[in-house]
């Protein structure tokens, strides 16, 4: 079994979509190994997205991620990293496949409803950061 890390982002939490997103996760065979509602400080959001520090959207992204509560998730399944990215859909909801979480609930390329680790190594780091 592999573990990955996910976040239900502030836009989806604010719209009352926690339940629907968790339902999709469970229906896709993931075991929820960790789950917590958390208000990120700007500093914590900046640290989490440090890899994107040089990107033009870094300031907006970290402000947005600390603008309201998020749900942090530890998800377990065979090939969990790939499987979670698949049901999330593409970064930009406009380009995301039908039925994916970002297609269903994302507002735009920034406010795209969910985060997911992009590789096994990243998942380890991100899980340790939120579930020490
Ligand atoms: P993903 O979340 O699909 O792994 P990235 O790691 O490239 O995508 O980007 C991290 C997050 O930064 C995205 O989920 C999104 O919230 C935001 N983001 C990415 N690209 C842009 C962009 N061009 N403009 C604004 N925000 C962006
Ligand atoms: Mg990423």
Coordinates of C-alpha atoms and ligand atoms in Angstrom, one line a residue:
X1 CA 0.0 0.0 0.0
X2 CA 1.2 3.5 -0.9
X3 CA 0.3 6.7 0.9
X4 CA -0.1 10.1 -0.6
X5 CA -1.0 13.5 0.7
X6 CA -4.0 15.7 -0.3
X7 CA -5.5 19.0 0.6
X8 CA -9.1 20.1 0.1
X9 CA -8.4 23.8 -0.6
X10 CA -10.1 26.9 0.9
X11 CA -12.4 27.4 -2.1
X12 CA -13.9 23.9 -1.9
X13 CA -14.2 24.0 1.9
X14 CA -16.0 27.5 1.7
X15 CA -18.4 26.1 -0.9
X16 CA -19.4 23.2 1.4
X17 CA -17.8 20.5 -0.7
X18 CA -15.8 18.6 1.9
X19 CA -18.4 15.8 2.1
X20 CA -18.7 15.3 -1.7
X21 CA -15.0 15.2 -2.2
X22 CA -14.5 12.7 0.7
X23 CA -17.2 10.6 -0.8
X24 CA -15.4 10.5 -4.2
X25 CA -12.2 9.6 -2.5
X26 CA -13.8 6.7 -0.6
X27 CA -15.8 5.5 -3.6
X28 CA -12.4 5.3 -5.4
X29 CA -11.1 2.8 -2.9
X30 CA -8.8 5.0 -0.8
X31 CA -8.5 4.4 2.9
X32 CA -8.4 7.7 4.8
X33 CA -5.3 7.3 7.1
X34 CA -5.4 10.9 8.4
X35 CA -7.8 13.9 8.2
X36 CA -7.8 17.3 9.9
X37 CA -9.4 20.7 9.4
X38 CA -6.6 23.3 9.6
X39 CA -6.2 27.0 9.1
X40 CA -2.8 27.5 7.5
X41 CA -0.8 30.6 8.5
X42 CA 0.8 32.5 5.6
X43 CA 4.2 31.3 6.8
X44 CA 3.1 27.6 6.7
X45 CA 1.6 28.0 3.2
X46 CA 4.8 29.6 2.1
X47 CA 6.9 26.8 3.5
X48 CA 4.6 24.1 1.9
X49 CA 4.8 25.7 -1.5
X50 CA 8.5 26.7 -1.3
X51 CA 9.2 24.7 -4.5
X52 CA 7.1 27.3 -6.3
X53 CA 8.8 30.3 -4.7
X54 CA 10.2 31.7 -8.0
X55 CA 6.8 31.3 -9.9
X56 CA 4.8 34.5 -10.6
X57 CA 1.7 33.0 -8.8
X58 CA 3.6 32.2 -5.5
X59 CA 2.3 35.2 -3.5
X60 CA -1.3 34.9 -4.6
X61 CA -1.2 31.1 -4.1
X62 CA 0.1 31.3 -0.6
X63 CA -2.3 34.1 0.4
X64 CA -5.2 32.1 -1.0
X65 CA -4.1 28.9 0.7
X66 CA -4.1 30.7 4.1
X67 CA -7.3 32.6 3.5
X68 CA -9.6 30.0 5.1
X69 CA -9.6 26.5 6.5
X70 CA -8.4 23.5 4.5
X71 CA -8.7 19.8 5.1
X72 CA -5.4 17.9 5.1
X73 CA -5.6 14.2 4.1
X74 CA -3.4 11.2 4.3
X75 CA -4.7 8.7 1.6
X76 CA -3.8 5.1 1.3
X77 CA -4.2 2.8 -1.7
X78 CA -2.2 0.8 -4.2
X79 CA -0.4 3.4 -6.4
X80 CA -2.0 6.1 -4.3
X81 CA 0.1 9.0 -5.7
X82 CA -0.9 8.3 -9.3
X83 CA -4.5 7.3 -8.4
X84 CA -5.1 10.5 -6.4
X85 CA -3.7 12.7 -9.2
X86 CA -6.0 10.9 -11.7
X87 CA -9.2 11.6 -9.8
X88 CA -8.1 15.2 -9.0
X89 CA -7.7 16.0 -12.7
X90 CA -5.5 18.6 -14.5
X91 CA -4.3 21.7 -12.6
X92 CA -6.5 23.9 -14.7
X93 CA -10.1 22.9 -14.2
X94 CA -10.9 23.9 -17.8
X95 CA -8.5 21.3 -19.0
X96 CA -9.5 18.6 -16.4
X97 CA -11.3 15.5 -17.6
X98 CA -15.1 15.1 -17.0
X99 CA -15.9 13.7 -13.6
X100 CA -12.6 14.7 -12.0
X101 CA -12.7 16.7 -8.7
X102 CA -11.1 19.8 -10.3
X103 CA -13.6 19.7 -13.2
X104 CA -16.5 19.3 -10.7
X105 CA -15.4 21.8 -8.1
X106 CA -12.5 23.9 -9.2
X107 CA -13.1 27.6 -9.9
X108 CA -9.9 28.4 -11.9
X109 CA -6.3 27.4 -12.3
X110 CA -5.5 28.8 -8.8
X111 CA -8.6 27.9 -6.9
X112 CA -8.7 24.4 -8.1
X113 CA -10.3 22.6 -5.1
X114 CA -7.6 20.1 -4.2
X115 CA -3.9 19.5 -3.9
X116 CA -2.1 16.2 -4.4
X117 CA 1.5 15.1 -4.1
X118 CA 3.1 14.7 -7.5
X119 CA 5.5 11.8 -6.7
X120 CA 6.3 9.2 -4.1
X121 CA 9.2 11.2 -2.6
X122 CA 7.1 14.4 -2.5
X123 CA 4.3 12.5 -0.8
X124 CA 6.7 11.4 2.0
X125 CA 7.9 15.0 2.5
X126 CA 4.4 16.4 2.5
X127 CA 2.9 13.8 4.8
X128 CA 5.8 14.4 7.3
X129 CA 5.1 18.1 7.1
X130 CA 1.4 17.8 8.0
X131 CA 1.3 14.5 9.9
X132 CA 4.6 14.4 11.9
Ligands
LIG1 P1 -0.6 20.8 -9.2 O1 -1.4 21.4 -8.0 O2 -1.6 20.3 -10.3 O3 0.5 19.9 -8.9 P2 1.4 22.9 -9.6 O4 2.2 22.1 -8.6 O5 2.0 23.3 -10.9 O6 0.0 22.1 -9.9 O7 0.9 24.2 -8.9 C1 0.6 24.3 -7.5 C2 -0.7 25.1 -7.4 O8 -0.4 26.4 -7.8 C3 -1.8 24.7 -8.3 O9 -2.6 23.6 -7.8 C4 -2.6 26.0 -8.3 O10 -3.4 26.2 -7.1 C5 -1.5 27.0 -8.4 N1 -1.2 27.4 -9.8 C6 -0.5 26.6 -10.7 N2 -0.3 27.3 -11.8 C7 -0.9 28.5 -11.7 C8 -1.0 29.6 -12.5 N3 -0.6 29.6 -13.8 N4 -1.7 30.7 -12.0 C9 -2.2 30.7 -10.8 N5 -2.1 29.7 -9.9 C10 -1.4 28.5 -10.4
LIG2 MG1 2.2 20.2 -7.7

